[in-house]
Rosetta silent file (secondary structure, phi, psi, omega in degrees, C-alpha in Angstrom):
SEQUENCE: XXXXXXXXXXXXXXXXXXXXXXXXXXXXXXXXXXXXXXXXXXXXXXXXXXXXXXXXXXXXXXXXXXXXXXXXXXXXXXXXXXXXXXXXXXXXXXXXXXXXXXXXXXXXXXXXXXXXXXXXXXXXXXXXXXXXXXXXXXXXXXXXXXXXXXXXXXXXXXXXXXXXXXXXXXXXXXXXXXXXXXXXXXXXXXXXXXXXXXXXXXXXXXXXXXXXXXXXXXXXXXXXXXXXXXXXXXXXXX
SCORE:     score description
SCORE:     0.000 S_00000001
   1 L     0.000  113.454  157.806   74.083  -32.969  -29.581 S_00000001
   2 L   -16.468  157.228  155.396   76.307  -31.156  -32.284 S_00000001
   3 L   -62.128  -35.937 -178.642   79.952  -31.863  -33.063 S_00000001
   4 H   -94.027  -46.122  174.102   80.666  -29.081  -31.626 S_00000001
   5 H   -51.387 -127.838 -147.099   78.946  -29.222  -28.330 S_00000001
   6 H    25.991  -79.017 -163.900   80.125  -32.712  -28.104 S_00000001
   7 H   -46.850  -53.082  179.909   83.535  -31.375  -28.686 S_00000001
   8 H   -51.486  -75.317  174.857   83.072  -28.726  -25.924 S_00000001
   9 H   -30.097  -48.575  175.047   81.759  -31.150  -23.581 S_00000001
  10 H   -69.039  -17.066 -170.674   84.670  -33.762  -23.929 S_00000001
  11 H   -81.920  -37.439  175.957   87.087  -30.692  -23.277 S_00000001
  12 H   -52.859  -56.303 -163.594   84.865  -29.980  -20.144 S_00000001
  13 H   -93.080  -26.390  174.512   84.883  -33.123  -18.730 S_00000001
  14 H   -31.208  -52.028  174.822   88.242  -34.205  -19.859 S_00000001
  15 H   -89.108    0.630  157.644   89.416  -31.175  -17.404 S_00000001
  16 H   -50.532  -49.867 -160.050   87.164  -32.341  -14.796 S_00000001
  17 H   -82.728  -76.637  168.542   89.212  -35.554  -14.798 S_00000001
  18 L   -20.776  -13.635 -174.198   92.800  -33.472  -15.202 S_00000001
  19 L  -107.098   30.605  178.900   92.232  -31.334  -11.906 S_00000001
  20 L   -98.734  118.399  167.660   92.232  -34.825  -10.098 S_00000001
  21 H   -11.926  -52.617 -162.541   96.113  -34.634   -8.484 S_00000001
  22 H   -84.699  -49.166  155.131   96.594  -38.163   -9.605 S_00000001
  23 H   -63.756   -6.237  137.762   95.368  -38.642  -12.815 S_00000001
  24 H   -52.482  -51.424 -176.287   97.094  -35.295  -13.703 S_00000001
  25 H   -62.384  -55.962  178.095  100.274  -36.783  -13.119 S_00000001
  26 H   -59.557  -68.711 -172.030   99.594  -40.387  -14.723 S_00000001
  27 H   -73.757  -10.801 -172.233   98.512  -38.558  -18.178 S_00000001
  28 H   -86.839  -12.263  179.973  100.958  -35.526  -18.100 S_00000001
  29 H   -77.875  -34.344  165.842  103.726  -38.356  -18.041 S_00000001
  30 H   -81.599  -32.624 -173.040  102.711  -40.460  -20.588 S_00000001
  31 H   -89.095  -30.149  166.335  102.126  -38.123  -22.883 S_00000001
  32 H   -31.421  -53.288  161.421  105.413  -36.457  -22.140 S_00000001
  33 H   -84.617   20.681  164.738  106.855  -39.350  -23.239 S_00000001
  34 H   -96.824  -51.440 -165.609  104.854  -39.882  -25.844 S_00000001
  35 H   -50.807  -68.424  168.337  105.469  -36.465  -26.986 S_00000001
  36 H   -36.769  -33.673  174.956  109.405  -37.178  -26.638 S_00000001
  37 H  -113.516    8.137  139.354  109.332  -40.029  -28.802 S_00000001
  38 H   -62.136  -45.977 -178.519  107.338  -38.462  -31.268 S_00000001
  39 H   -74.456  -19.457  170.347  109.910  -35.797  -31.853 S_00000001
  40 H   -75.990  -63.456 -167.362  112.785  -38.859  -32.037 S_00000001
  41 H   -41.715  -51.112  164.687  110.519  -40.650  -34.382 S_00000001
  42 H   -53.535  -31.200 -167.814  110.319  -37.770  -36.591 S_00000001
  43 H   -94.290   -4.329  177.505  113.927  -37.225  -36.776 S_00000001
  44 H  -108.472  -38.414  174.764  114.609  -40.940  -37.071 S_00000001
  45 L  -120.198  -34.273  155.950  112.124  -42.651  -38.842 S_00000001
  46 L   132.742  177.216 -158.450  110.921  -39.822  -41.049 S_00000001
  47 H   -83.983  -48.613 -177.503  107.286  -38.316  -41.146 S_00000001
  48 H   -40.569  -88.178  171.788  105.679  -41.442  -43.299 S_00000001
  49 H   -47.015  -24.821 -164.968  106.310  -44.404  -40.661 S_00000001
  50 H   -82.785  -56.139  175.326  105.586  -42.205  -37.717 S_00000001
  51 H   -20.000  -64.752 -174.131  101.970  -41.101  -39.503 S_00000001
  52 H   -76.326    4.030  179.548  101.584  -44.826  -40.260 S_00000001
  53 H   -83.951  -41.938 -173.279  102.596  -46.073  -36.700 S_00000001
  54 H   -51.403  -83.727  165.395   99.762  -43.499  -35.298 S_00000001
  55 H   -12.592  -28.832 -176.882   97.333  -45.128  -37.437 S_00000001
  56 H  -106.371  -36.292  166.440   97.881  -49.034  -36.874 S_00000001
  57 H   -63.299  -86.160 -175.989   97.715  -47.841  -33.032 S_00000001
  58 H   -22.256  -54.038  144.142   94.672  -46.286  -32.769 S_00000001
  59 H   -65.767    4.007 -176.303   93.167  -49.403  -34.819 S_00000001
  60 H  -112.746   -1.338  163.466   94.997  -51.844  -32.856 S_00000001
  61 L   -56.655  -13.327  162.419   93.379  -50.124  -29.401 S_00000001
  62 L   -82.682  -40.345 -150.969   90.324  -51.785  -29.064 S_00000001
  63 H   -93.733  -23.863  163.765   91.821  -55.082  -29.704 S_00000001
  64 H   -69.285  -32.858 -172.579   94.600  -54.519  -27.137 S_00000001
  65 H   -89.425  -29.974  178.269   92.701  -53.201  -24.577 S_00000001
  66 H   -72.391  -79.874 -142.925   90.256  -56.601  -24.780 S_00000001
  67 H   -37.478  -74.958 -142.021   93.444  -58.913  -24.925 S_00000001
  68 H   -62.549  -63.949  177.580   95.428  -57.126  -22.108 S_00000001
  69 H   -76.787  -35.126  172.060   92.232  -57.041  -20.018 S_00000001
  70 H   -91.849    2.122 -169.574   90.042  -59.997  -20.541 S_00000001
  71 H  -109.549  -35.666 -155.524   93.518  -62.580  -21.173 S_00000001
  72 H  -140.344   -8.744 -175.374   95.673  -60.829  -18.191 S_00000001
  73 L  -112.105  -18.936  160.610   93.801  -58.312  -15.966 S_00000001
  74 L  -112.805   16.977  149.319   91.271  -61.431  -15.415 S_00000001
  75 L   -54.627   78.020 -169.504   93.362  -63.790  -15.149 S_00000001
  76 H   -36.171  -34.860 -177.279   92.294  -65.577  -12.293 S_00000001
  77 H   -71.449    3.578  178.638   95.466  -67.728  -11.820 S_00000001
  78 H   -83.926  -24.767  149.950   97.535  -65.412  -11.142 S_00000001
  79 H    12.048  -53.814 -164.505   96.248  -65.832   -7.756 S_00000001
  80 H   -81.730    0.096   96.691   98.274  -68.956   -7.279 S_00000001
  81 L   -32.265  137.983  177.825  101.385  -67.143   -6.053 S_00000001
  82 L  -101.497   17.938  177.283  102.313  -64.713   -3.524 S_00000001
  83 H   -84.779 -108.177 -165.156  104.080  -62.872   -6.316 S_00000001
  84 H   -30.342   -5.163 -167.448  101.914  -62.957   -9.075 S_00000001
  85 H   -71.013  -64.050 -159.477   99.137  -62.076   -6.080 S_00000001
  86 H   -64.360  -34.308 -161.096  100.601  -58.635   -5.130 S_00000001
  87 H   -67.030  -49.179  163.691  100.827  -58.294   -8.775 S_00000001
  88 H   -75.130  -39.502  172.298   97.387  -58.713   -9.763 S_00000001
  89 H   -25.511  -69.617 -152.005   96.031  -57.505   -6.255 S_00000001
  90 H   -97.055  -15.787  146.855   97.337  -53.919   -7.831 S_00000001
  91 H  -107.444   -0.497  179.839   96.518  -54.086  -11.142 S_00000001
  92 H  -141.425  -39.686 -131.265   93.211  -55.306  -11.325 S_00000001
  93 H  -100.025  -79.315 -151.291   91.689  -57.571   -8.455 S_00000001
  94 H   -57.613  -15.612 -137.034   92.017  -54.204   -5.659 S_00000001
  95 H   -99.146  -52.291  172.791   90.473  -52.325   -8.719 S_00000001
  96 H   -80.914  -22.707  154.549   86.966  -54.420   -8.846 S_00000001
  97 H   -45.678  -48.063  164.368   86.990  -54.618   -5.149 S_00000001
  98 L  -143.182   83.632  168.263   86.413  -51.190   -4.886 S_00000001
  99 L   -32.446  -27.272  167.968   85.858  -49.403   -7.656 S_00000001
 100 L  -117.605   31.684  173.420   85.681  -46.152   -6.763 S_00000001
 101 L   -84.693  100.835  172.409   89.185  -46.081   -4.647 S_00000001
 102 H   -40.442  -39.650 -157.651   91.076  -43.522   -6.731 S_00000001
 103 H   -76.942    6.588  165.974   94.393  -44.916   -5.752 S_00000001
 104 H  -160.453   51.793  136.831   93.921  -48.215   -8.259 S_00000001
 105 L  -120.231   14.731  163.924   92.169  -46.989  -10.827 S_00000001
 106 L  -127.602  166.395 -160.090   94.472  -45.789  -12.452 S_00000001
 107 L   -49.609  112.615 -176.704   97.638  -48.347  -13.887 S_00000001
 108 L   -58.329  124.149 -170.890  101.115  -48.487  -11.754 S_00000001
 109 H   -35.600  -28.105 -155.139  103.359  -46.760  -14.146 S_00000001
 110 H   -64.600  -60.216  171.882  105.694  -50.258  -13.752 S_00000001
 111 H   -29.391  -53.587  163.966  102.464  -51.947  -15.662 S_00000001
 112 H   -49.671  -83.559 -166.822  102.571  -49.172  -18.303 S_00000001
 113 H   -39.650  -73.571  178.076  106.155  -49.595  -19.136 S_00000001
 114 H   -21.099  -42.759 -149.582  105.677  -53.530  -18.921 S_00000001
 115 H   -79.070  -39.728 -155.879  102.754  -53.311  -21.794 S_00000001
 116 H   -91.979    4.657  158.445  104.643  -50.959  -23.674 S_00000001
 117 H   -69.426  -58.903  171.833  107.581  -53.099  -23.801 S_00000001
 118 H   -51.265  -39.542 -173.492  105.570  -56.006  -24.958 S_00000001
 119 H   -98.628  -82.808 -147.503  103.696  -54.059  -27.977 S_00000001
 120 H   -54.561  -60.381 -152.069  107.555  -52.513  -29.016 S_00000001
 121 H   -74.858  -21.925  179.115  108.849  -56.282  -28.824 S_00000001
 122 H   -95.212  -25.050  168.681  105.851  -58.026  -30.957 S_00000001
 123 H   -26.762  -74.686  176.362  106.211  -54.493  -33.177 S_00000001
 124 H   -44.790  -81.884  176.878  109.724  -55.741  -33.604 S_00000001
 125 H   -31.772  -44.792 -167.424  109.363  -59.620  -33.783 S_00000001
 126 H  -100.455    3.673  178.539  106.924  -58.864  -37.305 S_00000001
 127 L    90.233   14.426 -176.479  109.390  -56.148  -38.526 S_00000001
 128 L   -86.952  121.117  177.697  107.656  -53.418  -37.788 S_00000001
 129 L  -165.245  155.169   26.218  110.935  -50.497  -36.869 S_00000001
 130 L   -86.734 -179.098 -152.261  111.984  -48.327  -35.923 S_00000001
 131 L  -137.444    6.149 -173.141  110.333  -48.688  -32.939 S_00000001
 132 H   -93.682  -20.569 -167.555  110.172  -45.098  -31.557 S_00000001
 133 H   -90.740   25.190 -171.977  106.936  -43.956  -33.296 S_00000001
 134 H  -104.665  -62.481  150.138  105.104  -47.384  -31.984 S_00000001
 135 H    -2.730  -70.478 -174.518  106.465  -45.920  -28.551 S_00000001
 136 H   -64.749  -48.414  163.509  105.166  -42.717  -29.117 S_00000001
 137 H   -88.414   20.829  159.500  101.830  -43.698  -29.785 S_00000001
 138 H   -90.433  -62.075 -159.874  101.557  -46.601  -27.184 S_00000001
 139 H   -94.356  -70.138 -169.489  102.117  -43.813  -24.252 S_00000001
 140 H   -56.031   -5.091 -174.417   99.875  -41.290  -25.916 S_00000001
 141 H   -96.884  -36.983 -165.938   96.903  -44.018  -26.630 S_00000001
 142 H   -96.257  -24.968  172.423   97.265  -44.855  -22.918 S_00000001
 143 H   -61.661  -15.368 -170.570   97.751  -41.222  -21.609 S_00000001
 144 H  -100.681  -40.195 -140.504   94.101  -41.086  -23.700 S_00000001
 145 H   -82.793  -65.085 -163.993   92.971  -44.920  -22.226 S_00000001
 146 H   -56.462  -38.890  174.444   93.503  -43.172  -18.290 S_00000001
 147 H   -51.332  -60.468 -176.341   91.509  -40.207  -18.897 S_00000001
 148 H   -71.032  -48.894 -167.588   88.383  -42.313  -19.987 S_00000001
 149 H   -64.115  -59.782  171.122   88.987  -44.882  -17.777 S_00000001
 150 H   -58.508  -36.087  171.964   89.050  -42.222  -14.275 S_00000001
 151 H   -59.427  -38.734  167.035   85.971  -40.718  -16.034 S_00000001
 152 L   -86.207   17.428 -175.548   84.292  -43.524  -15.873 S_00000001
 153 L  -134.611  -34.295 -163.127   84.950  -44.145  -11.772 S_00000001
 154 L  -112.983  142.484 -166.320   85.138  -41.181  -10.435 S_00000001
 155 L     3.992 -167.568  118.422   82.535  -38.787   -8.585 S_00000001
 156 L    72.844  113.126 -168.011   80.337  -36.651  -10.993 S_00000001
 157 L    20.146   97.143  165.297   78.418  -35.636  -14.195 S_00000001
 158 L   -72.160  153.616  139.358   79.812  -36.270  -17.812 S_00000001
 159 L  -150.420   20.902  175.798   78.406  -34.443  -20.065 S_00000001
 160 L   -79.386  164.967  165.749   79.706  -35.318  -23.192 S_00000001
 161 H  -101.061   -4.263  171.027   77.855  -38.383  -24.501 S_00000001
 162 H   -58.848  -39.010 -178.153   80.873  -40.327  -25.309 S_00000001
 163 H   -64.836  -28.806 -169.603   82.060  -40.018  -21.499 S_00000001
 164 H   -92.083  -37.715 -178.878   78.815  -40.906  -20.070 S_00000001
 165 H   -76.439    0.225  159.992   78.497  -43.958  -22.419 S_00000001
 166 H   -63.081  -55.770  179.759   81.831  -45.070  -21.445 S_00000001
 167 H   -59.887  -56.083 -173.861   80.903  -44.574  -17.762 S_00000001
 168 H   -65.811   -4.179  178.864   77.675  -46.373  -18.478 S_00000001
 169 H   -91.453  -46.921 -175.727   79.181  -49.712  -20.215 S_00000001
 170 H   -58.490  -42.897 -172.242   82.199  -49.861  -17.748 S_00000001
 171 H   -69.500  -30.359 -169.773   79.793  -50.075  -14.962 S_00000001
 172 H   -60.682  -22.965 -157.020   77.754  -52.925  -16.364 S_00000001
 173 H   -95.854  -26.199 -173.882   81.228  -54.758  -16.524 S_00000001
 174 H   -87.778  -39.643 -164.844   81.831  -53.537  -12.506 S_00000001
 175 H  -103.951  -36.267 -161.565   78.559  -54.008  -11.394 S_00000001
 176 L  -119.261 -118.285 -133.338   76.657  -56.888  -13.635 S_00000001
 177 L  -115.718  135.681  172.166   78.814  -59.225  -15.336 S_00000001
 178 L  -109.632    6.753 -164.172   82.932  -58.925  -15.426 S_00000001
 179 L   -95.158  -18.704 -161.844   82.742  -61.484  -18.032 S_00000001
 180 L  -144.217  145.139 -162.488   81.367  -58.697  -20.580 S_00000001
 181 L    84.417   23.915 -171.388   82.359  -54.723  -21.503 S_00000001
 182 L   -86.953   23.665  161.233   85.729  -55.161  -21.278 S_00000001
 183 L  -103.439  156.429 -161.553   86.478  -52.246  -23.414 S_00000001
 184 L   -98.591  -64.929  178.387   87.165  -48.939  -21.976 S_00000001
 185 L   -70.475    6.646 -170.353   87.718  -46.344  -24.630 S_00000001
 186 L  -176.025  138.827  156.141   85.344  -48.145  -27.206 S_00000001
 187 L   -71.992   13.932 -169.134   83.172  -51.158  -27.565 S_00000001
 188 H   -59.316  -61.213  169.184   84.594  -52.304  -30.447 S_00000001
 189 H   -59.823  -37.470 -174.769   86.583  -55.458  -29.897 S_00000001
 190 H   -56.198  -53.352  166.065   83.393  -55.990  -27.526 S_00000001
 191 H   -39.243  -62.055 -174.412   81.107  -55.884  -30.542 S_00000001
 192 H   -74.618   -8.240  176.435   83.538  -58.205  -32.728 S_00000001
 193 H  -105.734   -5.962  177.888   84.007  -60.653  -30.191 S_00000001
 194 L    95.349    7.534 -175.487   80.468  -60.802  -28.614 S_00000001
 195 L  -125.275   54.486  141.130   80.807  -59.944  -25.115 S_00000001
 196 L  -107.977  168.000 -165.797   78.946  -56.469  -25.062 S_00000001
 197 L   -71.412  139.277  171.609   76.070  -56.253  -23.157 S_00000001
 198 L  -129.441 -111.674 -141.681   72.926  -55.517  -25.875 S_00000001
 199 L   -58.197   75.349 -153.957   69.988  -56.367  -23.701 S_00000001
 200 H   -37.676  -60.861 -145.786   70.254  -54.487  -20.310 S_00000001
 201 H   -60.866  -29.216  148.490   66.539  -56.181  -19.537 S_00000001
 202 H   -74.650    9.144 -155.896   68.398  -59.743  -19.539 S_00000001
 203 L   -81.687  128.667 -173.594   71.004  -59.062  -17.214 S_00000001
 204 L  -128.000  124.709 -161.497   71.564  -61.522  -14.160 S_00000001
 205 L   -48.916  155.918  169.321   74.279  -60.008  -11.898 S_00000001
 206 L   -97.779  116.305 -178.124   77.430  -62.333  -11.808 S_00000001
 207 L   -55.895  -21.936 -178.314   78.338  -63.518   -8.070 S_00000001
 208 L   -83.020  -14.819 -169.318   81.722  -62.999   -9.195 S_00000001
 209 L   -71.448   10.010 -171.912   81.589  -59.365  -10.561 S_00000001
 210 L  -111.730  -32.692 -137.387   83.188  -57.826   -7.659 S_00000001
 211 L  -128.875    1.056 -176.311   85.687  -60.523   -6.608 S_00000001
 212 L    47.135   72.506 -178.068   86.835  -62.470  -10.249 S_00000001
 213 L    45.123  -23.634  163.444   86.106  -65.642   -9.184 S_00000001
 214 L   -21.012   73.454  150.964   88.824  -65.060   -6.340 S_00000001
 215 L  -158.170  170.782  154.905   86.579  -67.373   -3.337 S_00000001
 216 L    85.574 -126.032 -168.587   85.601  -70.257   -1.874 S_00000001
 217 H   -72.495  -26.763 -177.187   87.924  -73.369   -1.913 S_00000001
 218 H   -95.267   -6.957  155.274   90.161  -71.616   -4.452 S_00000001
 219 H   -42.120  -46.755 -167.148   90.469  -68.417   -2.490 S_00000001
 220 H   -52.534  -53.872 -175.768   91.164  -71.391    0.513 S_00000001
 221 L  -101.742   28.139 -179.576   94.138  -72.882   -1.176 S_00000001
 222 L  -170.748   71.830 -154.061   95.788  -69.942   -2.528 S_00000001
 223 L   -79.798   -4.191 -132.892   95.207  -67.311    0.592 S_00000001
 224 H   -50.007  -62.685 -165.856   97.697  -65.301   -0.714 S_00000001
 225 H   -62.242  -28.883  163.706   95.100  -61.789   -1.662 S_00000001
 226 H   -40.429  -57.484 -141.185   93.266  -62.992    2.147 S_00000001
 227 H   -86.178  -13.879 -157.411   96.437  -62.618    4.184 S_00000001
 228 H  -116.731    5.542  135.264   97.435  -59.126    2.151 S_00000001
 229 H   -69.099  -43.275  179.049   93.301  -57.752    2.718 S_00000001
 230 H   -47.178  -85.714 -178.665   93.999  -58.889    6.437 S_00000001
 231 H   -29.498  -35.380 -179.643   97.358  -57.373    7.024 S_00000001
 232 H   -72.313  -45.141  175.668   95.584  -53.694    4.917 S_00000001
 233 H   -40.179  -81.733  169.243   92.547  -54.470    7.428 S_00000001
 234 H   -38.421  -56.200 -164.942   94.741  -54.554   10.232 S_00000001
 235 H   -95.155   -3.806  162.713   97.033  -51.665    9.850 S_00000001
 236 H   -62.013  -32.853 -174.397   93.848  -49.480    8.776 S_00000001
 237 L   -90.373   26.418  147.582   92.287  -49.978   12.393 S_00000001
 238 L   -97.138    0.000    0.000   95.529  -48.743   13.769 S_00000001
């Protein structure tokens, strides 16, 4: 395929993903604010740092999205709480149950803020400021991370090949092994750290890839995500 079909294609499916109600909403917000604190960040920090803030995000986006997901969105232990339960329950754990339930795949805005608090505050901690064009491109990187991410879950065709080879890694990680693929927009971080998938032909599903180790004795002692599927169970058959 060309650059430019390519290009044509990603615009295609891109608005495939945009006429979904929800994930309209999720990306026109982040990048509003992204957009908003691009225009402080020009007038504040000057054209230079905002350029070079774009730039160290977009290369720090692979490596963020493996931290954030294979150190905290698999974190089994959060479990161990009825807090920390609900908490994972909604950003990740209802997410692998069912995979293709629009309503958690893509990130409660609370989560968002939370991340992008965390990346402004280690920004900050190593001296990197002003802080609005780190902002700006932390909610536009993730207004880009939701698009690819609902593309790769939800009903129908890609036809770019970046979209379909997104869709086609992410499922291996959904489907196969949750242990491996944990990048969304890129395999990158996957590559440098060793956990992408190369040989489909060895692949031995993981009993765990639906439920993140979440069963058995430790499910038993920590009921917490049990009693809150019951109680969802329950008020569905009313």
């Amino acid at each position: 395929m060309s650059l430019t079909s390519e290009t044509r294609a990603l615009m295609a499916d891109t608005l495939v993903v945009m006429r979904h109600p929800d994930a309209r909403v999720a990306v026109l917000l982040y990048s509003t604010l992204s957009a908003g604190f691009f225009v402080y960040a020009l007038a504040t920090a000057g054209l230079g740092w905002t350029l070079m803030a774009a730039i160290i995000g977009v290369v720090m986006l692979p490596v963020v999205e493996f931290i954030t997901h294979k150190y905290v969105l698999h974190w089994l232990d959060l479990a161990r709480t009825s807090a920390t339960a609900q908490f994972w329950n909604r950003v990740h754990y209802a997410h692998h149950m069912d995979p293709k339930d629009t309503r958690v795949i893509l990130a409660h805005p609370a989560s968002v803020v939370l991340l992008v608090t965390v990346l402004a505050a280690g920004a900050w901690a190593i001296g990197l400021t002003p802080l609005a064009p780190i902002i700006a491109i932390a909610f536009g990187l993730f207004a880009f991370y939701e698009i690819v991410h609902f593309a790769c879950h939800m009903d129908g065709e890609m036809r770019s090949a970046y979209f379909l080879r997104r869709r086609q890694e992410h499922a291996l990680h959904h489907y196969v092994d949750e242990n491996r693929n944990y990048g969304i927009t890129t395999a990158v971080a996957d590559r440098l750290f060793g956990t992408q998938i190369v040989d489909k032909k060895a692949l031995v599903r993981s009993p765990t890839a639906r439920n993140l180790g979440y069963t058995g004795d430790f499910a038993d002692r920590y009921p917490y995500l049990k009693q809150s599927e019951a109680r969802k169970d329950g008020a569905d058959a009313a």
